[in-house]
Coordinates of C-alpha atoms in Angstrom, one line a residue:
M298 CA 50.3 123.2 107.4
K299 CA 53.8 122.3 109.0
L300 CA 56.2 121.7 106.2
Y301 CA 59.2 121.0 108.4
N302 CA 60.3 118.8 111.2
S303 CA 63.4 120.3 113.5
V304 CA 65.3 117.9 114.8
R305 CA 68.4 118.2 117.9
F306 CA 70.6 116.1 119.2
R307 CA 73.0 116.4 122.3
G308 CA 71.3 120.1 123.2
G309 CA 71.1 121.7 119.7
A310 CA 74.9 120.5 119.2
V311 CA 73.6 118.6 116.1
S312 CA 70.4 120.1 114.5
F313 CA 68.8 119.7 111.2
L314 CA 65.5 120.5 109.3
I315 CA 63.6 117.8 107.7
H316 CA 60.9 118.6 104.9
R317 CA 58.1 116.2 105.0
K318 CA 58.1 115.7 101.0
S319 CA 61.4 114.7 100.9
V320 CA 60.6 112.4 103.8
R321 CA 58.3 110.8 101.8
I322 CA 60.4 111.1 98.5
T323 CA 63.0 109.2 100.5
L324 CA 60.7 106.6 101.3
L325 CA 59.3 106.2 98.1
L326 CA 62.9 105.6 96.6
F327 CA 64.1 103.1 99.3
V328 CA 60.8 101.1 98.4
A329 CA 62.0 101.7 94.6
C330 CA 65.4 100.6 95.2
L331 CA 64.3 97.7 97.0
A332 CA 61.9 96.8 94.1
V333 CA 64.6 97.5 91.5
A334 CA 66.9 95.0 93.7
I335 CA 64.6 92.4 94.1
V336 CA 63.9 92.4 90.7
S337 CA 67.2 92.6 89.4
T338 CA 68.2 89.5 91.4
G339 CA 65.5 87.4 89.8
L340 CA 66.3 88.1 85.9
G341 CA 69.4 87.0 84.0
E342 CA 70.1 83.4 82.1
M343 CA 67.7 81.7 84.8
V344 CA 64.9 83.9 85.3
I345 CA 63.4 83.8 89.4
S346 CA 59.8 85.5 90.3
P347 CA 60.3 87.9 92.8
L348 CA 58.4 85.6 95.2
D349 CA 61.1 82.9 94.7
V350 CA 63.7 85.7 95.2
I351 CA 62.7 86.8 98.4
R352 CA 61.9 83.4 99.2
S353 CA 65.7 82.2 98.6
V354 CA 67.1 85.4 100.5
F355 CA 65.3 84.0 104.0
G356 CA 66.4 80.4 102.9
M357 CA 63.4 79.1 102.2
G358 CA 63.3 78.5 98.0
A359 CA 64.6 76.0 96.2
E360 CA 68.3 75.1 96.3
E361 CA 69.2 75.7 92.5
H362 CA 67.7 79.4 93.4
A363 CA 69.7 80.0 96.4
M364 CA 72.8 79.0 94.8
V365 CA 72.0 81.7 91.8
I366 CA 71.1 84.3 94.1
Q367 CA 73.0 83.9 97.4
K368 CA 76.6 83.5 95.9
I369 CA 76.6 85.1 92.7
R370 CA 73.3 87.8 91.9
L371 CA 72.6 89.0 95.4
P372 CA 76.1 89.9 96.2
R373 CA 76.5 91.8 92.9
I374 CA 73.1 93.8 93.3
I375 CA 74.5 94.9 96.9
V376 CA 77.8 96.0 95.8
A377 CA 76.0 98.3 93.1
L378 CA 73.5 99.8 95.5
L379 CA 76.4 100.5 97.7
V380 CA 78.7 101.9 95.4
G381 CA 76.0 103.7 93.6
A382 CA 75.1 105.3 96.7
S383 CA 78.6 106.1 97.9
L384 CA 79.3 107.9 94.7
A385 CA 76.6 110.2 94.8
A386 CA 76.8 111.0 98.6
A387 CA 80.4 112.0 97.7
G388 CA 79.4 113.6 94.9
A389 CA 76.9 115.8 96.7
I390 CA 79.3 116.4 99.5
L391 CA 81.8 117.9 96.7
Q392 CA 79.4 120.2 95.0
G393 CA 77.9 121.2 98.3
I394 CA 81.4 122.3 99.9
I395 CA 83.1 123.6 96.5
R396 CA 79.6 125.5 95.8
N397 CA 80.2 124.0 92.0
P398 CA 76.7 122.4 90.1
L399 CA 79.8 120.8 87.9
S400 CA 82.1 119.3 90.6
S401 CA 81.5 115.3 91.1
P402 CA 84.7 112.7 92.1
D403 CA 85.6 111.3 88.5
I404 CA 85.4 114.9 86.9
T405 CA 87.7 116.7 89.6
G406 CA 90.3 113.6 89.5
V407 CA 88.9 112.2 92.5
T408 CA 88.4 108.6 91.7
G409 CA 91.0 108.7 89.3
G410 CA 93.1 109.0 91.9
A411 CA 91.7 106.1 93.9
S412 CA 92.5 103.8 91.0
V413 CA 96.2 105.0 91.0
G414 CA 95.9 104.3 94.6
A415 CA 93.8 100.9 93.8
V416 CA 96.4 99.7 90.7
T417 CA 99.5 100.4 93.0
F418 CA 98.5 98.7 95.3
L419 CA 97.4 95.5 93.4
T420 CA 100.4 95.7 91.2
Y421 CA 103.3 96.3 94.2
F422 CA 101.4 95.7 97.7
L423 CA 99.3 92.9 97.5
G424 CA 101.5 89.9 97.9
V425 CA 102.9 91.9 101.3
L426 CA 99.1 93.1 102.9
S427 CA 96.1 91.6 102.9
I428 CA 93.5 92.7 100.3
R429 CA 91.3 94.3 103.5
W430 CA 93.8 97.0 103.0
L431 CA 92.6 97.8 99.1
P432 CA 89.8 100.3 100.3
V433 CA 92.6 102.6 102.2
A434 CA 95.1 102.6 99.5
A435 CA 92.5 103.7 97.4
M436 CA 91.5 106.4 99.8
L437 CA 94.8 107.4 100.2
G438 CA 95.0 107.9 96.1
A439 CA 91.7 110.1 96.1
A440 CA 92.8 112.2 99.1
I441 CA 96.4 112.9 97.7
V442 CA 94.1 114.1 94.4
S443 CA 92.1 115.9 97.0
I444 CA 94.5 118.1 98.4
I445 CA 95.9 119.4 95.5
L446 CA 92.2 120.4 94.4
Y447 CA 91.8 121.9 98.0
L448 CA 94.4 124.0 97.6
L449 CA 93.3 125.6 94.1
A450 CA 89.9 125.6 95.4
W451 CA 90.4 128.8 97.5
K452 CA 93.0 130.3 96.0
K453 CA 92.5 133.7 95.0
G454 CA 91.2 133.9 91.4
V455 CA 90.3 130.6 91.0
T456 CA 86.7 130.5 89.3
P457 CA 84.1 127.4 89.5
I458 CA 85.1 126.7 85.5
R459 CA 89.0 127.2 86.2
L460 CA 88.3 124.3 89.1
V461 CA 86.7 122.0 87.0
L462 CA 89.1 122.2 84.0
V463 CA 91.9 121.6 86.7
G464 CA 90.2 118.6 87.8
I465 CA 89.6 117.1 84.0
G466 CA 93.4 117.2 83.8
M467 CA 93.7 115.7 87.0
A468 CA 91.2 112.8 85.9
A469 CA 93.5 112.4 82.8
L470 CA 96.5 112.7 84.5
M471 CA 95.3 109.7 86.7
S472 CA 94.3 107.8 84.1
A473 CA 97.0 107.4 81.9
A474 CA 99.0 106.6 85.3
T475 CA 96.9 103.8 86.0
T476 CA 96.8 102.8 82.2
M477 CA 100.6 102.6 82.6
M478 CA 101.1 101.1 85.7
I479 CA 98.8 98.1 84.2
V480 CA 100.7 97.7 81.3
F481 CA 103.9 97.7 82.7
S482 CA 103.0 95.8 85.8
P483 CA 105.3 92.6 85.9
T484 CA 101.6 90.5 86.6
N485 CA 99.7 91.9 83.3
D486 CA 96.3 91.1 83.9
P487 CA 93.9 92.8 81.3
A488 CA 90.8 92.0 83.6
Q489 CA 92.4 94.9 85.7
V490 CA 92.5 97.1 82.9
Y491 CA 88.9 95.9 81.8
L492 CA 88.2 97.0 86.2
W493 CA 89.4 100.0 86.5
L494 CA 89.0 102.0 83.6
T495 CA 85.5 101.0 82.5
G496 CA 84.1 100.2 86.5
S497 CA 82.3 97.3 86.6
V498 CA 80.6 95.3 89.4
Y499 CA 81.0 91.8 87.7
A500 CA 82.4 88.9 89.9
S501 CA 81.5 90.7 92.7
N502 CA 81.3 88.4 96.1
W503 CA 80.3 89.2 99.7
E504 CA 83.8 89.9 100.5
N505 CA 83.2 93.1 98.3
V506 CA 80.4 93.7 100.2
L507 CA 81.6 93.8 103.3
T508 CA 84.6 96.0 102.2
I509 CA 82.3 98.7 101.1
L510 CA 79.4 98.6 103.7
P511 CA 81.3 99.6 106.8
W512 CA 82.1 103.1 104.9
T513 CA 79.1 103.5 103.4
V514 CA 76.7 103.1 106.7
I515 CA 78.8 105.1 108.5
L516 CA 80.3 108.0 106.7
I517 CA 76.5 108.8 105.3
P518 CA 74.8 109.7 108.0
L519 CA 77.9 111.2 109.2
A520 CA 77.9 113.9 106.3
F521 CA 74.1 114.1 107.0
I522 CA 74.3 115.5 110.3
M523 CA 76.7 118.0 109.2
A524 CA 74.4 119.2 107.0
R525 CA 73.8 122.3 108.6
H526 CA 77.7 123.5 107.9
V527 CA 77.3 122.4 104.4
N528 CA 73.9 124.8 104.1
I529 CA 75.6 127.8 105.6
G530 CA 78.6 127.0 104.1
Q531 CA 76.6 127.8 100.9
L532 CA 76.0 131.7 101.8
G533 CA 79.7 132.3 101.8
D534 CA 83.0 131.4 103.9
D535 CA 82.7 134.9 105.7
I536 CA 78.6 134.5 106.8
A537 CA 79.6 131.1 107.3
S538 CA 82.3 132.0 110.3
S539 CA 80.0 135.0 111.7
A540 CA 77.3 132.6 112.4
G541 CA 79.9 130.0 114.5
S542 CA 80.7 127.6 111.9
A543 CA 84.6 126.6 112.0
V544 CA 84.4 126.7 108.3
E545 CA 87.7 124.9 106.9
W546 CA 87.6 122.1 110.2
N547 CA 84.3 121.4 108.7
R548 CA 85.1 121.7 105.3
L549 CA 88.3 119.0 105.7
I550 CA 85.9 117.0 107.6
L551 CA 83.6 116.9 104.7
L552 CA 86.3 116.4 102.6
F553 CA 87.8 113.4 103.7
I554 CA 84.3 111.8 104.1
S555 CA 83.9 112.1 100.3
V556 CA 87.3 110.7 99.6
A557 CA 86.4 108.1 101.5
L558 CA 83.2 107.4 100.3
A559 CA 84.7 107.3 96.7
G560 CA 87.7 105.8 97.7
S561 CA 85.5 102.2 98.9
A562 CA 83.6 103.0 96.0
V563 CA 86.4 102.4 93.6
S564 CA 88.7 100.1 95.8
V565 CA 85.4 97.4 94.8
A566 CA 84.1 98.7 91.7
G567 CA 86.6 100.8 89.6
G568 CA 86.2 103.9 88.1
I569 CA 82.5 104.2 87.5
G570 CA 81.8 107.6 86.1
F571 CA 79.7 110.2 86.3
V572 CA 77.4 108.7 88.9
G573 CA 78.4 111.5 91.6
L574 CA 77.3 114.4 89.1
I575 CA 73.9 113.0 87.8
A576 CA 72.6 111.6 91.2
P577 CA 73.2 115.1 93.4
H578 CA 71.5 116.9 90.3
M579 CA 68.6 114.7 90.2
A580 CA 67.8 114.8 93.7
R581 CA 67.9 118.9 93.8
K582 CA 65.2 118.5 91.4
L583 CA 62.8 116.1 93.5
V584 CA 63.8 118.0 97.0
G585 CA 65.3 121.5 96.5
S586 CA 68.8 122.4 97.8
S587 CA 68.9 121.9 101.3
F588 CA 71.8 119.8 102.2
E589 CA 70.0 117.4 104.5
N590 CA 67.3 116.5 101.6
V591 CA 69.5 116.0 98.7
L592 CA 72.0 113.5 100.3
P593 CA 69.9 110.8 101.2
V594 CA 68.0 111.2 98.2
A595 CA 71.0 111.7 96.1
A596 CA 72.4 108.2 97.6
L597 CA 69.0 106.5 97.0
L598 CA 69.3 107.9 92.9
G599 CA 73.2 107.1 92.9
G600 CA 72.1 103.1 94.0
A601 CA 69.0 102.8 91.6
V602 CA 71.4 104.2 89.1
V603 CA 73.8 101.6 89.0
M604 CA 71.5 99.1 89.9
L605 CA 69.6 99.5 86.5
A606 CA 72.8 99.9 84.5
D607 CA 74.4 96.9 85.7
L608 CA 70.7 94.8 84.9
V609 CA 70.9 96.0 81.9
G610 CA 74.7 95.4 80.9
R611 CA 74.3 91.8 82.4
T612 CA 70.8 90.8 80.6
L613 CA 70.3 93.0 77.3
F614 CA 73.3 91.6 75.9
L615 CA 73.5 87.8 76.8
P616 CA 75.9 86.4 76.7
L617 CA 78.1 89.4 76.6
D618 CA 78.6 91.4 80.5
I619 CA 78.7 94.7 79.8
P620 CA 80.4 97.0 82.4
V621 CA 78.1 99.7 84.3
G622 CA 80.4 101.9 83.5
V623 CA 79.6 102.2 79.4
F624 CA 76.3 103.1 80.3
T625 CA 76.5 105.5 83.1
S626 CA 79.1 107.2 81.3
A627 CA 77.0 107.5 78.2
I628 CA 74.1 109.1 80.3
G629 CA 76.6 111.5 81.9
A630 CA 79.1 112.4 79.3
P631 CA 76.1 114.6 77.3
F632 CA 74.4 115.8 80.8
F633 CA 78.4 117.1 81.8
I634 CA 78.6 119.0 78.3
Y635 CA 75.2 120.4 79.0
L636 CA 75.6 121.7 82.7
L637 CA 78.9 123.0 81.2
Y638 CA 77.3 124.6 78.7
T639 CA 74.8 125.7 81.0
K640 CA 77.2 127.3 83.6
R641 CA 79.2 128.8 81.3
N642 CA 78.6 132.4 82.3
S643 CA 78.6 132.0 85.8

């Protein structure tokens, strides 16, 4: 039985193998994400049936349902899906190019750098530049941290565990810098502290959707196209170079994609933690280690995790609205400790 299908573009310049099992799992996860989105849209102080949710989305529902769904809940759920997918994809890319299963944007300080960039923009440049420049500012902050980690990662004598420890230190430094800027900001707003330090999709609107959507729908497929370079890179730089892969160039492109995905997610939802760590590990358990299989599955799992965390946060503790980051950290922190323990001799 044939397990793989070969896909080639541009005369073989772009090619990858698609595992049939991974296609089935990806389709099942897509349907599951769609179901979670529909059910989540209907739950809250006003409970709306899934059928009425679908009708309202297509403009055929009751007027009171349309207001709640289209103006309040649907943008929030779409943002949660896109943020989770972006963070999970960013984590999968980082784990692939660094060859370290402990890597993720938040643990290595990338999302912390994005938060510093975003808060700097909101504090000092919001009156000068349009809010649409916020993702760029977040990406710039993430890129600065990533460059530092990039230089450390391939410095002679740096082990994966040492790299993670350096990343944890960078994350703590970025968190402190973010808090300091907010505290001393002339426009001090506690809501910003709540957003950037915890991570939340509260009060998301269609402008937030349009802010993150282009980055997600362009960069995740681009990373998928470069899957073979990630796969061959797992064998080591020497073997990858011998096989004709431009190792450093491909690594820089993939690092940029990871930074852009993490930065765009932070720009609309703050520092939601551990999604980029958990989702790729879950994906590898389901479809193996090939990057072209891991990436779409991890993205869908990340989107589902954030949507479910948001659903729990806004429905289980009514009238309180608990930030998404509280639940992802509650799951992710013990998981990270477990990984750190199991990889202690690596």
